[in-house]
CSV table of C-alpha atoms and ligand atoms in Angstrom, one decimal:
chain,number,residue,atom,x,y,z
O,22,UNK,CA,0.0,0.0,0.0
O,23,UNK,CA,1.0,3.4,-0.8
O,24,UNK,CA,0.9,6.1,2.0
O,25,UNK,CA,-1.2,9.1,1.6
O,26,UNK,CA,-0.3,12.1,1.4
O,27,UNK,CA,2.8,11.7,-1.2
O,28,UNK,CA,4.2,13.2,-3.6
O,29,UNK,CA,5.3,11.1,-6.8
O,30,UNK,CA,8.1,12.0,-8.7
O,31,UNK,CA,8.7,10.8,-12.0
O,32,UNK,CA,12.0,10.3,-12.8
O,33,UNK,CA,11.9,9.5,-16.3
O,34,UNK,CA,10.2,12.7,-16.6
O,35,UNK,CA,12.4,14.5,-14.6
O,36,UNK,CA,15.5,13.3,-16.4
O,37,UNK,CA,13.9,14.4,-19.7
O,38,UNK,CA,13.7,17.9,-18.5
O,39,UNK,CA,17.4,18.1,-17.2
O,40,UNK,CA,18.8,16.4,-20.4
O,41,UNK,CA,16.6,18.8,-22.3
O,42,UNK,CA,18.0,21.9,-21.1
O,43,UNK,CA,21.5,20.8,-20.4
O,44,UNK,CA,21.9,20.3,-24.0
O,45,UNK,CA,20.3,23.4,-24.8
O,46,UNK,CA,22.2,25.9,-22.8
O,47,UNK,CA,25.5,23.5,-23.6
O,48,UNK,CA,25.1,24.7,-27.1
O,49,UNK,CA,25.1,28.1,-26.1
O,50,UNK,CA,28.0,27.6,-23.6
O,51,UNK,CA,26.5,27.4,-20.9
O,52,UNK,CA,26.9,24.2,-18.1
O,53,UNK,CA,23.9,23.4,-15.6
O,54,UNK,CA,24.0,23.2,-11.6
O,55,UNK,CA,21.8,20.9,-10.9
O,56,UNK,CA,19.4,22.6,-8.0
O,57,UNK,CA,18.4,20.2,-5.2
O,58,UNK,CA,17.0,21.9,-2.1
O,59,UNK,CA,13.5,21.6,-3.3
O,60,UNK,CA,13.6,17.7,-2.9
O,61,UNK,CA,15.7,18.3,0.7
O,62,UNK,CA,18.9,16.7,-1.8
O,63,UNK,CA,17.4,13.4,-2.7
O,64,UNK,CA,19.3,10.8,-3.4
O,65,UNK,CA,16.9,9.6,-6.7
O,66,UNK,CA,16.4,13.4,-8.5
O,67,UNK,CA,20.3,13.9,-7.7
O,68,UNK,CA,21.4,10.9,-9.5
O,69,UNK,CA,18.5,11.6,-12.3
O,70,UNK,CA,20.2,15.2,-12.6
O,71,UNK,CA,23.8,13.7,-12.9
O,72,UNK,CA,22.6,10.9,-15.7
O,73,UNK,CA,21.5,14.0,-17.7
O,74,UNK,CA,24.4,15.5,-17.4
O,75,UNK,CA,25.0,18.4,-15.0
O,76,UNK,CA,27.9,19.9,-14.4
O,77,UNK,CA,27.9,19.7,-10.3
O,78,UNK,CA,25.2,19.9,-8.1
O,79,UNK,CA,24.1,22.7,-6.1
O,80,UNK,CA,21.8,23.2,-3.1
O,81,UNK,CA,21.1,25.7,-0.2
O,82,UNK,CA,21.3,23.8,2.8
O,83,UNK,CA,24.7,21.8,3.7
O,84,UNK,CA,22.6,18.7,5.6
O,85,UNK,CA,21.4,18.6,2.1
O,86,UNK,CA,24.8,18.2,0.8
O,87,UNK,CA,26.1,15.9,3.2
O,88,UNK,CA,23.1,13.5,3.1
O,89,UNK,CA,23.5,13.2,-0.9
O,90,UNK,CA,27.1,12.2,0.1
O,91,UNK,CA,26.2,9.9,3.1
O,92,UNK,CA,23.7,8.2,0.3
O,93,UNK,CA,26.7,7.9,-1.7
O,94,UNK,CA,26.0,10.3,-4.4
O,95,UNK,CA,29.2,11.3,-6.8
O,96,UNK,CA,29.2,15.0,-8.0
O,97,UNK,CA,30.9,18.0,-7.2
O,98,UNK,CA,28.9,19.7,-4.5
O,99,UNK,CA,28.4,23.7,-4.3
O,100,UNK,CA,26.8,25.4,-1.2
O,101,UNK,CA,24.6,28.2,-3.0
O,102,UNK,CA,23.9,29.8,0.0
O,103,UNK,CA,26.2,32.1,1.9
O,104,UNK,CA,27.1,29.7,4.8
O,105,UNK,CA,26.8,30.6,8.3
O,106,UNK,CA,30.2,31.3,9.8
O,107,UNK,CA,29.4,28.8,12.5
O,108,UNK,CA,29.1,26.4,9.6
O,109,UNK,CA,32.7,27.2,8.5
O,110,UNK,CA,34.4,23.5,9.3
O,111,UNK,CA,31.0,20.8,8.0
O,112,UNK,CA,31.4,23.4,5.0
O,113,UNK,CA,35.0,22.8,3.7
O,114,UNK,CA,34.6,19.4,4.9
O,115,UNK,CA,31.2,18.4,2.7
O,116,UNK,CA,31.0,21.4,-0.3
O,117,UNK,CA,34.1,21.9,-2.8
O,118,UNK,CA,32.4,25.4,-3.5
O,119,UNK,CA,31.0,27.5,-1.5
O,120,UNK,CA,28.7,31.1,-3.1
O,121,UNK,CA,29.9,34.2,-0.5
O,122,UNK,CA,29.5,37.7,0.0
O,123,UNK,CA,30.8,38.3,3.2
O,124,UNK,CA,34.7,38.6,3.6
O,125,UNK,CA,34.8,37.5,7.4
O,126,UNK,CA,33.0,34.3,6.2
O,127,UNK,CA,35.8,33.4,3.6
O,128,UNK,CA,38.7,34.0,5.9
O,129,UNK,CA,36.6,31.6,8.7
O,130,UNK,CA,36.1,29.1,5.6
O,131,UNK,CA,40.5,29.8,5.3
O,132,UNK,CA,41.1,29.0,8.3
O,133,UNK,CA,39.0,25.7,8.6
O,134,UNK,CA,40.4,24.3,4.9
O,135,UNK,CA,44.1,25.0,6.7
O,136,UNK,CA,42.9,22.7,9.4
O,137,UNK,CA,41.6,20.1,7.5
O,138,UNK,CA,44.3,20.1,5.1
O,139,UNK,CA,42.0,21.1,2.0
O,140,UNK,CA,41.3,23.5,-0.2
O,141,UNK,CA,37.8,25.4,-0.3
O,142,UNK,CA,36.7,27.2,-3.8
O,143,UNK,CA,34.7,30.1,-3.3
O,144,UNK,CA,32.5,31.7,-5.4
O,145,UNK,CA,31.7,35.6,-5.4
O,146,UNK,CA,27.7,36.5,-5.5
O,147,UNK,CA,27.2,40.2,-6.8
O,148,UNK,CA,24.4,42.2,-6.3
O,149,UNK,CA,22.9,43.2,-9.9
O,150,UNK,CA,19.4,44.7,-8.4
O,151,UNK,CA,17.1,42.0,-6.9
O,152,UNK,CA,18.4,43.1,-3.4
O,153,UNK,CA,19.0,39.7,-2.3
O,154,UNK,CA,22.4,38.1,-1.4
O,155,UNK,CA,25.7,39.8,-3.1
O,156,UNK,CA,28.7,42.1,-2.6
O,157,UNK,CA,28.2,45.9,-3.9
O,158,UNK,CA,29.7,45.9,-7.7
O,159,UNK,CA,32.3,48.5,-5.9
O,160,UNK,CA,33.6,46.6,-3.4
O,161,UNK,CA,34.1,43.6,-5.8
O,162,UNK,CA,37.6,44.1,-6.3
O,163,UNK,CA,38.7,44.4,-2.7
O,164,UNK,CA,37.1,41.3,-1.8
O,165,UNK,CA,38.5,39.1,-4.6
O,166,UNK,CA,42.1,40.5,-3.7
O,167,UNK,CA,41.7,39.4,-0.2
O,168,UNK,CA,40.0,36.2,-1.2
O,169,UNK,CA,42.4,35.3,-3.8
O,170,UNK,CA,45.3,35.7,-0.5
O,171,UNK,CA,43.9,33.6,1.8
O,172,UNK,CA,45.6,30.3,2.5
O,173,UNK,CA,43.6,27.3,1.1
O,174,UNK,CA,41.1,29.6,-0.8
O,175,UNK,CA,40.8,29.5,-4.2
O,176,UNK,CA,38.5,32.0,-6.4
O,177,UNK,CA,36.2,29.9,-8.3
O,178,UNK,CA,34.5,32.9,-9.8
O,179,UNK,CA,31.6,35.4,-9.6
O,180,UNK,CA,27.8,34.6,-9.9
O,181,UNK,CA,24.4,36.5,-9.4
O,182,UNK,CA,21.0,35.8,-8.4
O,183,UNK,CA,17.7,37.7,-9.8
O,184,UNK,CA,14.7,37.5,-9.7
O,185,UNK,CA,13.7,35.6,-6.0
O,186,UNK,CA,13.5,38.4,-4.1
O,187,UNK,CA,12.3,41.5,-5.9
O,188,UNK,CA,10.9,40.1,-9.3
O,189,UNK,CA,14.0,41.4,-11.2
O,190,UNK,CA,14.2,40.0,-15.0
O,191,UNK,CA,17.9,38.9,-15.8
O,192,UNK,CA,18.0,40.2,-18.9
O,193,UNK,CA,21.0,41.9,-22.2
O,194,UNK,CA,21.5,44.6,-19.6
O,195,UNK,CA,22.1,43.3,-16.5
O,196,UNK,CA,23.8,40.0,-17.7
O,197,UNK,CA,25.7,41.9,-20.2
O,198,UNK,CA,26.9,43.9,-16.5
O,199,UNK,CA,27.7,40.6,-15.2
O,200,UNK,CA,30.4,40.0,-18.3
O,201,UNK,CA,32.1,43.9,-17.7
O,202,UNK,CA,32.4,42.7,-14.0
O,203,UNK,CA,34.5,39.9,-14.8
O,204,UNK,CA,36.7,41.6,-17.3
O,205,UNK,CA,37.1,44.1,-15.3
O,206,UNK,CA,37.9,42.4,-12.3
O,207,UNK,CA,40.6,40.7,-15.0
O,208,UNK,CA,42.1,43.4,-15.7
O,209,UNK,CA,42.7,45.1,-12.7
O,210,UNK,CA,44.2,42.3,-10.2
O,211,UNK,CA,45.5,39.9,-13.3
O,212,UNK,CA,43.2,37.3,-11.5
O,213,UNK,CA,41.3,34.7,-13.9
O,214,UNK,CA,37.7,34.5,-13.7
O,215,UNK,CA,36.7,30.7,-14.7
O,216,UNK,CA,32.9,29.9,-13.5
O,217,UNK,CA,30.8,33.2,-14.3
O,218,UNK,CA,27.3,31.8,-12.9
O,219,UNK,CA,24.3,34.2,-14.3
O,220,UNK,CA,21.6,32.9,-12.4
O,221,UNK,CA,18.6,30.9,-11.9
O,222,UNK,CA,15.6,29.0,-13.8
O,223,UNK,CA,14.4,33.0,-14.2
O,224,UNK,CA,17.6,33.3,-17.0
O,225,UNK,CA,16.2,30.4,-18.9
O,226,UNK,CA,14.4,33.1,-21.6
O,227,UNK,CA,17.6,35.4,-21.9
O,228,UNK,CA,19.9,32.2,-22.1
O,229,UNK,CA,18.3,30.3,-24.9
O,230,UNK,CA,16.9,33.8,-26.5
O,231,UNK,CA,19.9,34.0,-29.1
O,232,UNK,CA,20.9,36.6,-27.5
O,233,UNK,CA,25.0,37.3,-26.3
O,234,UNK,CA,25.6,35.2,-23.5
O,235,UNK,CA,29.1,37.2,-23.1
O,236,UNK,CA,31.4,35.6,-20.3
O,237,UNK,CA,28.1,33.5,-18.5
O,238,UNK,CA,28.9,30.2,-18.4
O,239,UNK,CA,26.8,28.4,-16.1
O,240,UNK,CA,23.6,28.5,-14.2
O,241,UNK,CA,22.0,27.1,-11.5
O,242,UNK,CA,18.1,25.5,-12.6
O,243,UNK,CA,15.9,23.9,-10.0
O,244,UNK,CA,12.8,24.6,-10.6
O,245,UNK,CA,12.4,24.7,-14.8
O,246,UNK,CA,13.7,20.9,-13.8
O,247,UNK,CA,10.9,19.8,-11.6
O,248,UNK,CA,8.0,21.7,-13.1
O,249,UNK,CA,9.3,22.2,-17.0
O,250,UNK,CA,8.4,26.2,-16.8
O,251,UNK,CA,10.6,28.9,-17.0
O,252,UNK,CA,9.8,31.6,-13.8
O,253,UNK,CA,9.4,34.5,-14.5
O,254,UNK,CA,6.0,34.0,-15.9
O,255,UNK,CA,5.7,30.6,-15.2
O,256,UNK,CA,4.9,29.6,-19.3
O,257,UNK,CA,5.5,26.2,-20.2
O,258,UNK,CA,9.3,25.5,-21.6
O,259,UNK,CA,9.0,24.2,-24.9
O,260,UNK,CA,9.2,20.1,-25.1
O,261,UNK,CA,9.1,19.9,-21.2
O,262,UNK,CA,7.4,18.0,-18.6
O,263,UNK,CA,5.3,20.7,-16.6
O,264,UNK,CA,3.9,17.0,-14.6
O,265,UNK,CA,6.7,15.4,-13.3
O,266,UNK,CA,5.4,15.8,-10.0
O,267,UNK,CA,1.8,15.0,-8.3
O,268,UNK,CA,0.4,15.6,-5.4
O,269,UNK,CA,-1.9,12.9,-3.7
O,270,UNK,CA,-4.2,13.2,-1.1
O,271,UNK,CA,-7.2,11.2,0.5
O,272,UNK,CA,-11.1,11.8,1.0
O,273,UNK,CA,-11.7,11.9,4.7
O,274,UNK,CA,-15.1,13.4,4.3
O,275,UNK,CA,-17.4,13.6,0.9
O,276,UNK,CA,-21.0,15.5,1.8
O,277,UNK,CA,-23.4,17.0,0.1
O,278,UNK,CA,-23.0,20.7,2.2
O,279,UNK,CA,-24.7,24.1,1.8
O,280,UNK,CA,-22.3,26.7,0.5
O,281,UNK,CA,-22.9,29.1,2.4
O,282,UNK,CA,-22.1,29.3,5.7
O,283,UNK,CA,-24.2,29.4,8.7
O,284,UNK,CA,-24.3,32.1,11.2
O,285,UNK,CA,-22.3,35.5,12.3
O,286,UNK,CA,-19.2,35.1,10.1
O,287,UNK,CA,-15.9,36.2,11.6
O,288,UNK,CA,-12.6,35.6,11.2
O,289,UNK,CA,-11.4,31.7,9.9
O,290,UNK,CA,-8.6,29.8,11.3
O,291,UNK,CA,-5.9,31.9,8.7
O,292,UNK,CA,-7.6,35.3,9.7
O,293,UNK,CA,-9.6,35.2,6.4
O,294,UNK,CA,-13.1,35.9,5.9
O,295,UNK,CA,-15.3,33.3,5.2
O,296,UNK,CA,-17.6,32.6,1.7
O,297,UNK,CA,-20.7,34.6,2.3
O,298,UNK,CA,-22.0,33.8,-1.5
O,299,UNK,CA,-25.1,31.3,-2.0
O,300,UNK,CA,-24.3,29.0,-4.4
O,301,UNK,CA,-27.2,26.6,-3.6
O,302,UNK,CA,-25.9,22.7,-2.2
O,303,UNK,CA,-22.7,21.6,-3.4
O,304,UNK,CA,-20.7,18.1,-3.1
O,305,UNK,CA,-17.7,18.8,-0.5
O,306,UNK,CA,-15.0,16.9,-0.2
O,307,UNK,CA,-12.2,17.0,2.6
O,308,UNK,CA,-9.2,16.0,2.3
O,309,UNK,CA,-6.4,15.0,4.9
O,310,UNK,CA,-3.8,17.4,4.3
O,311,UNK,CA,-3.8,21.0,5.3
O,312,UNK,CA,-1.7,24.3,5.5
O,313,UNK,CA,0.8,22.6,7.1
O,314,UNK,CA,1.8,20.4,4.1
O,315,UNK,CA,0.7,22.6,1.1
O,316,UNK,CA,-0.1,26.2,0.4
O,317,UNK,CA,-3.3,25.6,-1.2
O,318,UNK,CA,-3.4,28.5,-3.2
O,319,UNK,CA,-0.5,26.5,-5.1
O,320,UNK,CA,-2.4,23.3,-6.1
O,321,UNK,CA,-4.4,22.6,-9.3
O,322,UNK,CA,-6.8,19.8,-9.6
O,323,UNK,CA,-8.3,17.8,-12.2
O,324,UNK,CA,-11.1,19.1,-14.3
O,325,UNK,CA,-14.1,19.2,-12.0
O,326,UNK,CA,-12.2,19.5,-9.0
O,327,UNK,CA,-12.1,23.3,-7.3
O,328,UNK,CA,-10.1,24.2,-4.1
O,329,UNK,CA,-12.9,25.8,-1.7
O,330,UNK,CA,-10.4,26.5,1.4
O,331,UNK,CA,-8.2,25.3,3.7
O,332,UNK,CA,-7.1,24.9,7.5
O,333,UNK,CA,-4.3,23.4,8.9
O,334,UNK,CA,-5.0,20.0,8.5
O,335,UNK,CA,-7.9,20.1,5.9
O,336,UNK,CA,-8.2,20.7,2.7
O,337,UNK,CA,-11.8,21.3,1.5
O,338,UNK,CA,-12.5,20.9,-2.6
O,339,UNK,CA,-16.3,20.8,-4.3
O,340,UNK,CA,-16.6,18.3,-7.0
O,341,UNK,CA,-19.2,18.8,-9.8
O,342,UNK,CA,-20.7,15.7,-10.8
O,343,UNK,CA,-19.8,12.8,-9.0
O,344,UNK,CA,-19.6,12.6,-5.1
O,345,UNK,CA,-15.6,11.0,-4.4
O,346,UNK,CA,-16.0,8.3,-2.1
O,347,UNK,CA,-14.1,7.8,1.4
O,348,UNK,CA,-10.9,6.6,1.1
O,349,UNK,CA,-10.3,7.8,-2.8
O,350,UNK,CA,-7.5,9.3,-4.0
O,351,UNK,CA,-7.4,12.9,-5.5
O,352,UNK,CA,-4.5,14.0,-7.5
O,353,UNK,CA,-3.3,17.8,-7.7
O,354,UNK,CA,-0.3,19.8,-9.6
O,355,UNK,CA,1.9,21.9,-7.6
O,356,UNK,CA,3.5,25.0,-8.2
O,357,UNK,CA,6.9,25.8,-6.1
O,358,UNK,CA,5.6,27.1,-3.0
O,359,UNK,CA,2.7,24.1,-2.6
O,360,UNK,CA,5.8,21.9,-3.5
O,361,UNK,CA,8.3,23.3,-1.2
O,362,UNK,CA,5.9,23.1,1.8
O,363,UNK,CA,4.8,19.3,0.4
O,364,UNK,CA,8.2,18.3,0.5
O,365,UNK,CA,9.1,19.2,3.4
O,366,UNK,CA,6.1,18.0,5.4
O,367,UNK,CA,6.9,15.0,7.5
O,368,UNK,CA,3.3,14.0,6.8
O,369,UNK,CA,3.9,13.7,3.1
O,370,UNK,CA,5.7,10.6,1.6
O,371,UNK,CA,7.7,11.0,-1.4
O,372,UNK,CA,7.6,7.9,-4.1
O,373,UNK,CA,10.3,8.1,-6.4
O,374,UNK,CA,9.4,6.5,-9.5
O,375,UNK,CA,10.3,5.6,-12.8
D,426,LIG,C1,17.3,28.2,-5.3
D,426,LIG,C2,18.5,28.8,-6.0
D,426,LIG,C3,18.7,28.5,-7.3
D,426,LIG,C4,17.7,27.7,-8.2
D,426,LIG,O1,16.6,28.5,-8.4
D,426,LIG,P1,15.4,27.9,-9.4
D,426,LIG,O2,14.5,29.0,-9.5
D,426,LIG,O3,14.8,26.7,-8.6
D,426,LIG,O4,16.0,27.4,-10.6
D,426,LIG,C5,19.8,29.1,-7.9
D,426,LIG,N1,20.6,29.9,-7.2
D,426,LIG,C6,20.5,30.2,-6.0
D,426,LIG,C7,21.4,31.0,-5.3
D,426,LIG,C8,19.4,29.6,-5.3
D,426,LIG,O5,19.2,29.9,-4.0
């Protein structure tokens, strides 16, 4: 038997995405990161990423990292979130790359790679406009100078990341930024720049546009991987999977239920106000999974299937047509915020699949 909730993920389908734009964005000179924090770095989607061909495999979180390593998983590993200086040693120890923007971190990250007799790559975030992570473009040089000194350091190169925070579109201008950077840091201190890492799923439309990728060489996808869209409008990518991953939950109550509610209305569980709208009876359906797992505003049913509300642990759809009965099991799409929660829900099971 199959536990409910899960999530199934289909690898095959997966893959195909991967291998699909890992060939795409190799012809334009450009290697893939294969993203893995959404899936908490599992073991199955890693491996899927590497068969298709990425380049290394990033993720956010280094218990991510160092599970895909316990689980015996063979890739370069790059932390893609500045680490926390208390995370200095497990960092060396587990990433071979770590993305920073603070100089005190680096010379922490220095001093752990002496003691453990390695050597740490690190890898420069700018700030291009999204106002998320990244040095000022005028401090850029004196940080690479200092980072290029420090024992057991090694400059892998510079990256940036748009879009997540503000809604900022990398685009000719601000990539073609990215590409002055690195000359210029070139020129001035005679340091190399090898990795120049433009961004996220969000670049997918500038990099495969035609347009000059200049000294961008890699990016970082995640999501385009598990749901096949590119997001900054979240349109289908051409010859993707946008179903690789489905949702399932079980029917823990099916009545046939006014619509509207009964009685002074007030605030709901979430501090929202209730329907007030008479829609005459309806067939409503609740199922066992709630805020807690999924943000409901995220999900998409089948046809015939509408998402009414939610509480913590309920979710509350109206089916036209046919009442579902108890026990049945109702399938939904997710976007990234309904999959992010899903995944890591310890209610829902995950079934890799092929
Ligand atoms: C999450 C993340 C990515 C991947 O983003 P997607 O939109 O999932 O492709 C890339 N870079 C950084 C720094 C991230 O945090």
């Amino acid at each position: 038997m199959n536990c409910t909730p899960r999530l199934e993920i289909d690898l095959d389908k997966i893959y195909h995405n991967a291998y699909t734009l890992v060939q795409r964005l190799n012809r334009r000179g450009i290697s893939v990161t294969g993203v893995t924090k959404a899936t908490l770095g599992s073991p199955d989607f890693a491996n899927a990423l590497l068969r298709a061909g990425v380049s290394s495999l990033g993720d956010s979180r280094i218990e991510n990292i160092e599970s895909m390593l316990h689980a015996n998983v063979t890739s370069e590993m790059t932390l893609i979130r500045s680490p926390m200086i208390t995370h200095a040693a497990r960092v060396v120890k587990f990433a071979d790359v770590s993305f920073n923007t603070e100089i005190e971190v680096i010379r922490q990250l220095s001093v752990e790679a002496q003691k453990a007799d390695c050597i740490h790559r690190v890898l420069l975030m700018v700030e291009l406009g999204d106002l998320r992570e990244g040095i000022m473009p005028d401090d850029l040089i004196d940080i690479v100078s200092e980072t290029c000194c420090l024992p057991n350091i090694v400059l892998e190169g510079i990256g940036t990341n748009l879009a997540c925070r503000s809604g900022v579109s990398p685009d000719v201008s601000n990539m073609a930024t990215l590409t002055e950077l690195v000359n210029f840091i070139e020129t001035t201190t005679s340091e190399s720049i090898n990795v120049v890492s433009g961004g996220n799923s969000a670049n997918l439309t500038w990099a495969l546009s035609g347009a000059d990728t200049g000294r961008i060489n890699n990016l970082r996808l995640g999501e385009a991987i598990l749901l096949g869209r590119e997001t900054l409008y979240r349109k289908p990518i051409a010859n993707l999977h946008t179903d690789a991953i489905t949702l399932i939950a079980e029917v823990i109550e099916s009545k046939s239920k006014p619509s509207k509610p009964s009685g002074e209305i007030a605030q709901t569980a979430f501090g929202a106000k209730g329907a007030t709208t008479d829609r005459g009876r309806v067939l409503q359906t609740i199922l066992a999974i709630g805020i807690q797992d999924i943000d409901p505003e995220g999900l998409q049913g089948d046809k015939g299937i509408k998402i009414c509300g939610a509480s913590s642990d309920h979710l509350i759809i109206e089916s036209t047509g046919r009442k579902l009965p108890i026990g049945a099991e109702v399938a939904f799409q997710l976007n990234y915020s309904a999959l992010l929660r899903a995944m890591t829900s310890p209610f829902v099971g995950n079934m890799y699949k092929y």
